[in-house]
Amino acid sequence: MEAGRVAIWPRMEPFLLGALQVAPSSKLGLPYLRKMAIYVQTRDGCFPVLSWPRWKRIACGKLLLPEDVAWLYFETFDLLVDHRPQQRLEWAERLSQCSSKSELDHARNMLSVDTLQFLLFLYIQQLNRMSLRTSLIGEEWPSHRARSPSPSEREAKISYQNRNWDDQAHLSFMQSHLAEILELLAEPGQLSPSGQAQRDSQISREAVRSLGLLLEGAADHGKPVQPVHRLLVKGPLQTQAGYSTQSRSFPLRKLLSCLQRCLTLIPFGITACLNSGKKQIWSQQVEGAMKRAMIARNTHMAPAGSKMVLMSQVFKQTLAETSDKLTGANIKIHKCSEAFIYLLSPLRSVNVDKCRDSTVVLGPVQTCVHVHSCQNVRVVCAAGRVAIGASSHCTIHAMTPTRPQLLPGNTDITLGPFHTFYPSLEDHMASVGLAVVPNVWDQPLILGTDGLVSSSNNSPSSQDTTHKLLPPSEFHTLSVPFQMEGDTCEVPGGLPPAYQAALDEKQKRIQSWQKTVMEARLNKEQKRQFQELVELKFHEWLLDTGHRQELYSLIPPAVTAGLTSSEPPRSHSPAEPEQPGP
């Protein structure tokens, strides 16, 4: 940012968390949103706030969206709203008391959103609209006049670059579409019959306040970050934007020109984090080579909502951390392989991208966990939302109040119940507003390549190769292998009955086996031989399942150095590593 210059940039969170990572329905294109903008501003009960029943009527009756998709957009926008944790817990309690669809509908009918901000939220769903043709010729942002993509082009969209994390893409999007965005904010009387701006169109100050969903800025380098409307109504930008204190409005064309001059790259986005972010030092970091790994953060300089930690190319490494540096941060785990990652703090969001053969255990995630282009990855999380796309042979153990999103391109995804705990887990869950109920981890929402729900049944079937629910017979709990302080001593909310019954049956078999051994009355030599045989079989199992590397990576390097490649650790306890901490 140049000294003495007012800078305005795209906010990170709406694009990172609000833009669904699937191509949107054509019904959310500009022509339809223009009609919706006129409709909601000229109908009683739709402006300045839009209730769920009104939006459902618009979405299902006029845009012809399925009700599940209509609720998906409404619910996603609500994730962006800065509700206090206690408010989210109270909402979860209300939902948990609903025993029928009619009771659920009655609860949802109490919700409403800011009308203009919701319109802008729907508009930025175009972030991930890209056809094969435009990707080849380099035309990044198609206009509403572009032809509809063919089915083959739509299928190609599943491999698009992850634009939600790309601050350069956010800036390009706003630069290209700012005029259309401002038109959506104008009152119907300020627009032509086709919904386009006229030469003398005005935008009210209240409408520009809604623009704060997408834009923020600062009056100078080092100055506090402010919503865009505050920068436009005072100081040098008041004149440049043409703000009138009498009419409390802006000339649309003058406002557009001012914003275009001031738009710049976010100073604490992913680009800045890669270039000048601080290197993260982990509390628990053993085994493996870190030469090619890159771990950086901007938490020392970014405001709340824009804090991020980037982890890339962690290979054959166990990393663990619980600290204030992670609290409230957006985490990106990128191209990690054969890694075991424990991030045991309350987090804002997590993206697991292009990883393979790895395990990721997370603290409570306030908004969304997104798994993209991964292979043979296990993710364990309690999160506001879970989404999986373009991934194969992955297992997701989740606790979530919203239906998991299965995006296009998945193969052999297994969904299982949340099955672990650590001592401070429940305190962390309360701090981000996550409750143990409702928990709909086993009710996925399948989204197609055009943004609509797939015609296939959302329940797994014998013909469905995209996902399945973990069979109880294959279920085991996961132990977090670190000493920590706290009161949580079991999986919050317990396990689903079928999975608890499967664990009880396994425990009975263990007790029966122990009884058999005791009743065998083995002498000292027989006990020694029996112990060696059990250990041999155990180590064969470690090798066959790949757990040997996970166990080895928990041993401090000084101990590991004393072991031969063929000698397994004989007396190591998973609780031995240092306690993760700040």
Coordinates of C-alpha atoms in Angstrom, one line a residue:
M1 CA 0.0 0.0 0.0
E2 CA 1.4 3.4 -1.0
A3 CA 1.9 5.9 1.8
G4 CA -0.9 8.6 2.0
R5 CA -3.2 6.6 -0.3
V6 CA -6.6 5.2 0.6
A7 CA -6.7 1.6 -0.3
I8 CA -9.7 -0.7 -0.7
W9 CA -9.5 -4.4 -1.2
P10 CA -11.8 -7.5 -1.4
R11 CA -12.5 -9.0 2.0
M12 CA -11.2 -12.6 2.2
E13 CA -14.0 -14.3 4.1
P14 CA -16.9 -14.0 1.7
F15 CA -14.8 -15.5 -1.1
L16 CA -13.0 -18.1 1.1
L17 CA -16.0 -19.3 3.0
G18 CA -19.1 -18.0 1.2
A19 CA -18.5 -19.0 -2.5
L20 CA -19.5 -22.6 -2.7
Q21 CA -16.8 -24.6 -4.4
V22 CA -19.0 -25.9 -7.2
A23 CA -20.2 -24.2 -10.3
P24 CA -23.5 -22.3 -9.5
S25 CA -26.8 -22.9 -11.1
S26 CA -27.5 -20.7 -14.1
K27 CA -30.5 -19.4 -12.2
L28 CA -28.0 -17.4 -10.1
G29 CA -26.8 -15.5 -13.2
L30 CA -26.9 -11.7 -13.4
P31 CA -30.3 -11.5 -15.4
Y32 CA -32.1 -13.5 -12.7
L33 CA -30.4 -11.6 -9.8
R34 CA -31.4 -8.3 -11.4
K35 CA -35.0 -9.4 -11.4
M36 CA -34.7 -10.6 -7.8
A37 CA -33.2 -7.3 -6.7
I38 CA -36.2 -5.4 -8.1
Y39 CA -38.6 -7.9 -6.7
V40 CA -37.3 -7.9 -3.1
Q41 CA -37.1 -4.1 -3.0
T42 CA -40.7 -3.6 -4.2
R43 CA -42.4 -6.3 -2.1
D44 CA -43.5 -6.0 1.5
G45 CA -41.6 -8.3 3.9
C46 CA -38.6 -8.7 1.7
F47 CA -36.6 -5.6 2.5
P48 CA -34.4 -4.6 4.3
V49 CA -34.3 -8.1 5.7
L50 CA -35.3 -11.3 3.9
S51 CA -36.8 -14.2 5.9
W52 CA -36.3 -17.8 5.1
P53 CA -39.9 -18.3 3.9
R54 CA -39.7 -15.4 1.5
W55 CA -36.3 -16.6 0.1
K56 CA -37.7 -20.2 -0.2
R57 CA -40.6 -18.8 -2.2
I58 CA -38.3 -16.9 -4.5
A59 CA -35.8 -19.7 -4.9
C60 CA -38.2 -22.5 -5.4
G61 CA -41.1 -20.7 -7.1
K62 CA -39.2 -18.3 -9.3
L63 CA -35.6 -19.5 -9.7
L64 CA -36.8 -23.2 -9.6
L65 CA -34.0 -24.3 -7.3
P66 CA -34.6 -27.4 -5.1
E67 CA -35.4 -26.5 -1.5
D68 CA -32.2 -28.2 -0.3
V69 CA -30.1 -25.9 -2.5
A70 CA -32.1 -22.9 -1.4
W71 CA -31.5 -23.7 2.2
L72 CA -27.8 -24.4 1.4
Y73 CA -27.3 -20.9 0.2
F74 CA -29.3 -19.4 3.1
E75 CA -27.4 -21.5 5.7
T76 CA -24.0 -20.7 4.1
F77 CA -24.6 -17.0 4.3
D78 CA -25.6 -17.4 7.9
L79 CA -22.2 -19.0 8.6
L80 CA -20.6 -15.7 7.5
V81 CA -22.6 -13.6 9.9
D82 CA -20.8 -12.7 13.1
H83 CA -23.1 -14.4 15.6
R84 CA -21.8 -14.8 19.1
P85 CA -21.0 -18.4 20.1
Q86 CA -23.8 -18.4 22.7
Q87 CA -26.3 -17.4 19.9
R88 CA -25.1 -20.4 17.8
L89 CA -25.4 -22.7 20.8
E90 CA -29.0 -21.5 21.5
W91 CA -29.9 -22.1 17.8
A92 CA -28.4 -25.6 17.9
E93 CA -30.5 -26.3 21.1
R94 CA -33.7 -25.1 19.3
L95 CA -32.9 -27.4 16.3
S96 CA -32.2 -30.4 18.5
Q97 CA -35.7 -30.1 19.9
C98 CA -37.3 -30.5 16.5
S99 CA -38.8 -34.0 16.1
S100 CA -40.5 -33.5 12.7
K101 CA -40.1 -31.6 9.5
S102 CA -42.9 -29.2 10.4
E103 CA -41.2 -28.3 13.6
L104 CA -37.9 -27.8 11.7
D105 CA -39.6 -25.6 9.2
H106 CA -41.2 -23.6 12.0
A107 CA -37.7 -23.0 13.6
R108 CA -36.2 -22.0 10.2
N109 CA -39.0 -19.6 9.6
M110 CA -37.6 -17.5 12.4
L111 CA -34.4 -16.8 10.5
S112 CA -33.7 -13.8 8.3
V113 CA -30.7 -12.2 6.5
D114 CA -29.7 -8.7 5.3
T115 CA -31.4 -8.5 1.8
L116 CA -28.8 -6.6 -0.1
Q117 CA -25.9 -8.5 1.4
F118 CA -27.6 -11.8 0.6
L119 CA -27.9 -10.6 -3.0
L120 CA -24.2 -9.8 -3.2
F121 CA -23.5 -13.2 -1.6
L122 CA -25.5 -14.9 -4.4
Y123 CA -23.7 -12.9 -7.0
I124 CA -20.2 -14.0 -5.9
Q125 CA -21.2 -17.6 -6.4
Q126 CA -20.0 -16.8 -10.0
L127 CA -16.4 -17.0 -8.6
N128 CA -16.2 -20.7 -9.5
R129 CA -18.0 -20.5 -12.8
M130 CA -15.5 -21.3 -15.6
S131 CA -15.9 -23.3 -18.8
L132 CA -13.3 -25.4 -20.5
R133 CA -13.3 -22.9 -23.4
T134 CA -12.5 -19.9 -21.2
S135 CA -9.9 -21.7 -19.3
L136 CA -8.1 -22.5 -22.6
I137 CA -8.2 -19.0 -24.0
G138 CA -7.5 -17.3 -20.7
E139 CA -10.8 -15.3 -20.4
E140 CA -11.1 -15.7 -16.6
W141 CA -14.4 -14.1 -15.9
P142 CA -17.2 -14.9 -18.3
S143 CA -20.0 -12.3 -18.7
H144 CA -23.7 -13.1 -18.6
R145 CA -23.7 -13.1 -22.5
A146 CA -21.4 -16.2 -22.6
R147 CA -23.0 -19.3 -24.0
S148 CA -24.0 -22.2 -21.7
P149 CA -21.2 -24.7 -21.3
S150 CA -21.7 -28.2 -22.7
P151 CA -21.9 -31.3 -20.4
S152 CA -18.3 -32.1 -21.1
E153 CA -17.2 -28.6 -20.2
R154 CA -19.2 -28.8 -17.0
E155 CA -17.4 -32.0 -16.1
A156 CA -14.1 -30.3 -16.6
K157 CA -14.9 -27.8 -13.9
I158 CA -14.2 -30.2 -11.1
S159 CA -10.5 -29.7 -11.8
Y160 CA -10.5 -25.9 -11.6
Q161 CA -7.9 -24.2 -9.4
N162 CA -9.1 -23.4 -5.9
R163 CA -10.1 -19.8 -6.4
N164 CA -11.6 -19.4 -2.9
W165 CA -8.0 -19.0 -1.5
D166 CA -6.7 -17.0 -4.4
D167 CA -6.6 -13.3 -3.5
Q168 CA -5.5 -12.4 -7.0
A169 CA -8.7 -14.0 -8.3
H170 CA -10.8 -12.1 -5.8
L171 CA -9.3 -8.8 -6.9
S172 CA -9.8 -9.7 -10.6
F173 CA -13.4 -10.7 -9.9
M174 CA -14.2 -7.4 -8.2
Q175 CA -12.5 -5.3 -10.9
S176 CA -14.4 -7.1 -13.6
H177 CA -17.8 -7.1 -12.0
L178 CA -17.9 -4.0 -9.8
A179 CA -20.3 -2.2 -12.1
E180 CA -22.8 -5.1 -12.0
I181 CA -22.5 -5.4 -8.2
L182 CA -23.3 -1.7 -7.8
E183 CA -26.3 -2.0 -10.1
L184 CA -27.7 -4.8 -7.8
L185 CA -27.5 -2.3 -4.9
A186 CA -29.4 0.5 -6.7
E187 CA -33.1 1.2 -6.0
P188 CA -35.4 0.0 -8.8
G189 CA -36.3 3.6 -9.7
Q190 CA -32.7 4.4 -10.4
L191 CA -32.4 1.7 -13.1
S192 CA -33.6 1.2 -16.7
P193 CA -36.4 -1.3 -17.4
S194 CA -33.8 -3.9 -18.1
G195 CA -32.2 -3.4 -14.7
Q196 CA -29.1 -1.5 -15.9
A197 CA -27.8 1.8 -14.4
Q198 CA -28.7 5.1 -16.0
R199 CA -26.4 8.1 -16.4
D200 CA -27.8 9.8 -13.3
S201 CA -28.4 6.7 -11.1
Q202 CA -27.8 7.2 -7.4
I203 CA -27.0 4.6 -4.7
S204 CA -27.9 5.3 -1.1
R205 CA -25.5 5.3 1.8
E206 CA -27.4 2.3 3.4
A207 CA -26.9 0.3 0.2
V208 CA -23.2 1.1 0.1
R209 CA -23.1 -0.1 3.7
S210 CA -24.1 -3.5 2.4
L211 CA -21.1 -3.4 0.1
G212 CA -19.0 -3.9 3.3
L213 CA -19.7 -7.6 2.9
L214 CA -17.2 -7.6 0.0
L215 CA -14.9 -4.6 0.5
E216 CA -12.9 -3.0 3.2
G217 CA -9.9 -0.8 3.4
A218 CA -7.6 1.6 5.3
A219 CA -7.0 5.4 5.0
D220 CA -3.2 4.8 5.0
H221 CA -0.6 2.2 5.6
G222 CA -0.7 1.1 9.2
K223 CA -4.2 2.6 9.8
P224 CA -7.0 0.5 11.2
V225 CA -9.1 -1.5 8.7
Q226 CA -12.5 -0.1 8.1
P227 CA -15.7 -1.1 6.2
V228 CA -15.8 0.5 2.8
H229 CA -18.7 2.9 3.5
R230 CA -16.9 4.6 6.3
L231 CA -14.0 5.4 4.0
L232 CA -16.3 6.8 1.3
V233 CA -18.3 9.3 3.4
K234 CA -15.3 11.3 4.8
G235 CA -11.8 12.3 3.9
P236 CA -10.5 12.5 0.4
L237 CA -12.8 9.8 -1.0
Q238 CA -16.0 11.7 0.0
T239 CA -15.3 14.2 -2.9
Q240 CA -14.0 11.5 -5.3
A241 CA -17.0 9.3 -4.7
G242 CA -19.4 12.3 -4.9
Y243 CA -21.1 11.6 -1.6
S244 CA -23.9 14.1 -0.8
T245 CA -24.6 14.7 2.9
Q246 CA -28.0 16.1 2.0
S247 CA -29.3 13.2 -0.1
R248 CA -27.1 10.7 1.7
S249 CA -26.3 9.0 -1.6
F250 CA -23.6 8.6 -4.2
P251 CA -23.8 9.0 -8.0
L252 CA -23.3 5.5 -9.2
R253 CA -20.9 6.3 -12.0
K254 CA -18.7 8.5 -9.8
L255 CA -18.7 5.9 -7.0
L256 CA -17.7 3.2 -9.5
S257 CA -14.8 5.3 -10.8
C258 CA -13.6 6.0 -7.3
L259 CA -13.7 2.4 -6.2
Q260 CA -11.9 1.2 -9.3
R261 CA -9.1 3.6 -8.7
C262 CA -8.7 2.5 -5.1
L263 CA -9.0 -1.3 -5.5
T264 CA -5.8 -3.2 -4.7
L265 CA -4.7 -6.6 -3.5
I266 CA -5.5 -7.4 0.2
P267 CA -2.3 -6.5 2.1
F268 CA -2.5 -9.6 4.4
G269 CA -3.9 -12.2 2.0
I270 CA -2.3 -15.5 0.9
T271 CA 0.1 -13.6 -1.5
A272 CA 1.4 -11.5 1.3
C273 CA 1.5 -14.5 3.6
L274 CA 3.6 -16.5 1.1
N275 CA 6.0 -13.5 0.5
S276 CA 6.4 -12.1 4.0
G277 CA 4.5 -14.3 6.5
K278 CA 6.2 -15.6 9.7
K279 CA 7.6 -19.1 9.7
Q280 CA 5.6 -21.3 12.2
I281 CA 7.6 -23.3 14.8
W282 CA 5.6 -26.3 16.0
S283 CA 5.4 -27.6 19.5
Q284 CA 5.5 -31.2 18.4
Q285 CA 7.6 -31.8 15.3
V286 CA 9.5 -35.1 15.1
E287 CA 10.5 -37.6 12.4
G288 CA 10.9 -37.0 8.7
A289 CA 12.6 -34.4 6.7
M290 CA 11.3 -30.8 6.6
K291 CA 13.6 -29.4 4.0
R292 CA 10.9 -28.9 1.4
A293 CA 8.0 -28.1 3.8
M294 CA 6.7 -24.5 3.9
I295 CA 4.7 -23.4 7.0
A296 CA 3.9 -19.7 7.2
R297 CA 1.3 -17.5 8.9
N298 CA 0.0 -13.9 8.9
T299 CA -1.6 -14.1 12.4
H300 CA 0.8 -11.4 13.7
M301 CA -0.5 -8.8 11.3
A302 CA -4.0 -9.7 10.0
P303 CA -7.3 -8.7 11.6
A304 CA -9.8 -11.2 12.9
G305 CA -11.4 -13.1 10.0
S306 CA -8.3 -12.8 7.8
K307 CA -5.8 -14.7 9.9
M308 CA -4.3 -17.7 8.1
V309 CA -1.7 -20.4 8.5
L310 CA -0.4 -22.2 5.4
M311 CA 1.2 -25.6 5.5
S312 CA 2.6 -27.1 2.3
Q313 CA 4.6 -30.2 1.3
V314 CA 4.9 -31.8 4.8
F315 CA 6.3 -35.3 4.0
K316 CA 6.5 -38.2 6.4
Q317 CA 6.2 -35.9 9.4
T318 CA 4.1 -35.7 12.5
L319 CA 3.1 -32.1 13.4
A320 CA 1.0 -31.0 16.4
E321 CA 0.0 -27.7 17.8
T322 CA -2.5 -26.0 20.1
S323 CA -1.9 -22.3 20.6
D324 CA -3.3 -18.8 20.2
K325 CA -1.5 -18.6 16.9
L326 CA -4.0 -21.1 15.5
T327 CA -7.1 -19.8 17.3
G328 CA -9.6 -18.2 14.9
A329 CA -7.2 -18.8 11.9
N330 CA -8.1 -20.1 8.4
I331 CA -5.8 -23.1 7.7
K332 CA -4.7 -24.4 4.4
I333 CA -3.0 -27.8 4.3
H334 CA -1.5 -28.3 0.8
K335 CA 0.3 -31.1 -0.9
C336 CA 1.2 -33.0 2.3
S337 CA 2.0 -36.7 2.0
E338 CA 2.3 -39.5 4.5
A339 CA 1.9 -36.9 7.3
F340 CA 0.1 -36.9 10.6
I341 CA -1.2 -33.4 11.5
Y342 CA -2.9 -32.5 14.8
L343 CA -4.2 -28.9 15.0
L344 CA -5.9 -28.9 18.4
S345 CA -7.2 -25.3 18.7
P346 CA -10.5 -23.6 17.8
L347 CA -10.2 -22.8 14.1
R348 CA -12.1 -20.5 11.7
S349 CA -11.9 -22.7 8.6
V350 CA -9.7 -25.5 7.2
N351 CA -8.9 -26.5 3.6
V352 CA -7.1 -29.8 2.9
D353 CA -5.9 -29.6 -0.7
K354 CA -4.1 -32.1 -2.9
C355 CA -2.9 -34.3 0.1
R356 CA -2.5 -38.0 0.1
D357 CA -1.9 -40.9 2.5
S358 CA -2.3 -38.6 5.5
T359 CA -4.3 -38.1 8.7
V360 CA -5.5 -34.7 9.8
V361 CA -7.1 -34.3 13.3
L362 CA -8.6 -30.9 13.9
G363 CA -9.9 -28.8 16.8
P364 CA -13.4 -27.4 16.4
V365 CA -13.8 -25.5 13.1
Q366 CA -16.3 -22.7 13.3
T367 CA -17.2 -22.6 9.7
C368 CA -16.1 -25.1 7.0
V369 CA -13.7 -28.0 6.5
H370 CA -13.2 -28.5 2.8
V371 CA -11.3 -31.5 1.4
H372 CA -10.3 -31.1 -2.2
S373 CA -8.3 -33.3 -4.7
C374 CA -7.1 -35.6 -1.9
Q375 CA -6.4 -39.3 -2.0
N376 CA -6.4 -41.8 0.9
V377 CA -6.7 -39.0 3.5
R378 CA -8.4 -39.3 6.9
V379 CA -9.9 -36.2 8.4
V380 CA -11.3 -36.0 11.9
C381 CA -13.3 -32.9 12.8
A382 CA -16.1 -31.1 14.5
A383 CA -17.2 -28.4 12.1
G384 CA -20.0 -26.0 11.2
R385 CA -19.8 -27.6 7.7
V386 CA -17.9 -30.3 5.8
A387 CA -17.4 -30.4 2.1
I388 CA -15.5 -33.0 0.0
G389 CA -14.8 -32.7 -3.7
A390 CA -12.7 -34.3 -6.4
S391 CA -11.2 -36.8 -3.9
S392 CA -10.9 -40.6 -3.7
H393 CA -10.5 -43.2 -1.0
C394 CA -10.9 -40.7 1.8
T395 CA -12.5 -41.2 5.2
I396 CA -14.2 -38.3 7.1
H397 CA -15.1 -38.7 10.7
A398 CA -17.3 -35.6 11.4
M399 CA -19.5 -34.0 13.9
T400 CA -21.5 -31.3 12.1
P401 CA -24.9 -29.6 12.4
T402 CA -25.2 -29.3 8.6
R403 CA -25.4 -31.9 5.9
P404 CA -22.0 -32.8 4.5
Q405 CA -21.5 -31.6 0.9
L406 CA -20.4 -34.2 -1.6
L407 CA -19.1 -32.1 -4.5
P408 CA -18.4 -33.4 -8.0
G409 CA -15.5 -35.8 -8.8
N410 CA -15.5 -38.0 -5.7
T411 CA -14.9 -41.7 -5.6
D412 CA -15.1 -44.0 -2.6
I413 CA -15.7 -41.5 0.2
T414 CA -16.4 -43.0 3.6
L415 CA -18.4 -41.0 6.2
G416 CA -18.0 -42.0 9.8
P417 CA -19.0 -40.5 13.2
F418 CA -16.7 -38.3 15.1
H419 CA -14.6 -40.6 17.2
T420 CA -11.9 -38.9 19.3
F421 CA -11.4 -36.3 22.0
Y422 CA -8.7 -34.3 23.8
P423 CA -8.9 -32.7 27.2
S424 CA -9.9 -29.2 26.1
L425 CA -12.2 -30.2 23.3
E426 CA -15.5 -29.2 24.9
D427 CA -14.2 -25.8 25.9
H428 CA -13.0 -25.2 22.4
M429 CA -16.3 -26.3 21.0
A430 CA -18.2 -23.8 23.2
S431 CA -15.8 -21.0 22.2
V432 CA -16.8 -21.3 18.5
G433 CA -20.5 -22.1 19.1
L434 CA -20.5 -25.8 18.2
A435 CA -22.8 -28.2 20.0
V436 CA -23.0 -32.0 19.9
V437 CA -26.6 -31.9 18.5
P438 CA -27.9 -31.7 15.9
N439 CA -25.3 -34.0 14.3
V440 CA -26.1 -35.0 10.7
W441 CA -22.8 -36.4 9.6
D442 CA -24.6 -39.4 8.0
Q443 CA -27.0 -37.3 5.8
P444 CA -24.8 -36.0 2.9
L445 CA -26.1 -33.6 0.3
I446 CA -24.9 -34.6 -3.2
L447 CA -24.2 -31.6 -5.5
G448 CA -23.9 -32.0 -9.3
T449 CA -21.6 -30.1 -11.7
D450 CA -24.2 -27.4 -12.4
G451 CA -24.7 -26.7 -8.7
L452 CA -28.0 -28.6 -8.4
V453 CA -28.6 -31.7 -6.2
S454 CA -27.8 -34.9 -8.0
S455 CA -30.8 -36.9 -9.1
S456 CA -29.3 -39.9 -7.3
N457 CA -30.7 -40.7 -3.8
N458 CA -28.7 -39.0 -1.1
S459 CA -28.6 -42.4 0.8
P460 CA -25.8 -44.7 -0.3
S461 CA -27.0 -47.5 -2.6
S462 CA -25.4 -50.6 -4.2
Q463 CA -24.9 -48.6 -7.4
D464 CA -23.5 -45.6 -5.7
T465 CA -19.6 -45.5 -5.9
T466 CA -19.2 -42.0 -4.6
H467 CA -19.7 -42.6 -0.9
K468 CA -20.7 -45.0 1.9
L469 CA -21.2 -44.9 5.6
L470 CA -18.5 -46.6 7.6
P471 CA -19.7 -50.1 8.6
P472 CA -19.9 -50.4 12.5
S473 CA -17.8 -53.6 12.2
E474 CA -14.9 -51.5 10.9
F475 CA -15.2 -48.8 13.5
H476 CA -12.4 -47.9 16.0
T477 CA -12.0 -44.9 18.1
L478 CA -8.9 -42.6 17.6
S479 CA -6.7 -41.6 20.6
V480 CA -5.0 -38.2 20.5
P481 CA -1.5 -39.1 21.6
F482 CA -0.5 -36.0 23.5
Q483 CA -0.7 -34.9 27.1
M484 CA -2.9 -31.9 27.6
E485 CA -4.9 -30.1 30.3
G486 CA -8.7 -30.1 30.4
D487 CA -11.8 -31.9 31.5
T488 CA -13.0 -33.7 28.4
C489 CA -12.5 -37.4 28.9
E490 CA -14.8 -39.0 26.3
V491 CA -16.2 -38.3 22.8
P492 CA -18.6 -35.3 23.2
G493 CA -22.2 -36.5 22.8
G494 CA -21.2 -40.1 22.7
L495 CA -21.2 -42.5 19.7
P496 CA -24.2 -43.5 17.6
P497 CA -25.8 -46.7 19.1
A498 CA -24.7 -49.0 16.4
Y499 CA -21.1 -47.9 16.6
Q500 CA -21.1 -48.0 20.5
A501 CA -22.5 -51.6 20.3
A502 CA -19.7 -52.6 17.9
L503 CA -17.1 -51.2 20.3
D504 CA -18.7 -53.0 23.3
E505 CA -18.6 -56.3 21.3
K506 CA -14.9 -55.8 20.6
Q507 CA -14.3 -55.1 24.3
K508 CA -16.1 -58.3 25.2
R509 CA -13.8 -60.2 22.9
I510 CA -10.8 -58.6 24.5
Q511 CA -12.0 -59.6 27.9
S512 CA -12.7 -63.1 26.8
W513 CA -9.2 -63.4 25.3
Q514 CA -7.7 -62.1 28.5
K515 CA -9.7 -64.6 30.5
T516 CA -8.6 -67.4 28.2
V517 CA -4.9 -66.5 28.7
M518 CA -5.2 -66.3 32.5
E519 CA -7.0 -69.7 32.6
A520 CA -4.3 -71.3 30.5
R521 CA -1.9 -71.2 33.5
L522 CA 1.2 -70.8 31.3
N523 CA 4.6 -71.3 32.9
K524 CA 7.4 -68.6 32.7
E525 CA 8.9 -70.0 29.4
Q526 CA 5.5 -70.3 27.8
K527 CA 4.5 -66.8 28.8
R528 CA 7.8 -65.5 27.2
Q529 CA 7.1 -67.4 24.0
F530 CA 3.5 -66.3 23.9
Q531 CA 4.5 -62.7 24.4
E532 CA 7.0 -62.8 21.6
L533 CA 4.4 -64.3 19.3
V534 CA 1.8 -61.6 20.2
E535 CA 4.4 -58.9 19.6
L536 CA 5.4 -60.4 16.3
K537 CA 1.8 -60.5 15.1
F538 CA 1.3 -56.9 16.3
H539 CA 4.3 -55.7 14.4
E540 CA 3.1 -57.5 11.3
W541 CA -0.2 -55.7 11.7
L542 CA 1.6 -52.3 12.1
L543 CA 3.4 -52.9 8.8
D544 CA 0.4 -54.2 6.9
T545 CA -1.8 -51.3 8.0
G546 CA 0.8 -48.5 7.7
H547 CA 0.5 -47.6 11.4
R548 CA 4.1 -48.3 12.0
Q549 CA 5.2 -45.0 10.6
E550 CA 2.5 -43.2 12.6
L551 CA 3.8 -44.8 15.8
Y552 CA 7.5 -44.1 15.0
S553 CA 6.8 -40.5 14.2
L554 CA 5.6 -40.0 17.8
I555 CA 8.9 -41.0 19.3
P556 CA 11.4 -38.1 20.0
P557 CA 14.3 -38.1 17.5
A558 CA 16.9 -39.1 20.2
V559 CA 14.9 -42.3 20.8
T560 CA 14.3 -43.0 17.2
A561 CA 18.0 -42.7 16.4
G562 CA 18.7 -45.7 18.6
L563 CA 16.3 -48.0 16.7
T564 CA 17.2 -50.2 13.8
S565 CA 15.0 -50.2 10.7
S566 CA 13.8 -53.7 11.7
E567 CA 13.4 -53.1 15.4
P568 CA 10.0 -51.8 16.5
P569 CA 9.6 -49.6 19.6
R570 CA 8.9 -52.0 22.5
S571 CA 8.0 -49.8 25.4
H572 CA 6.9 -46.5 23.9
S573 CA 3.6 -44.9 25.2
P574 CA 1.7 -42.6 22.9
A575 CA 1.6 -40.1 25.8
E576 CA 5.3 -39.6 25.9
P577 CA 5.7 -36.8 23.3
E578 CA 5.9 -33.3 24.7
Q579 CA 2.6 -31.5 25.4
P580 CA 1.7 -29.2 22.5
G581 CA 1.4 -25.6 23.6
P582 CA 2.0 -22.1 22.7

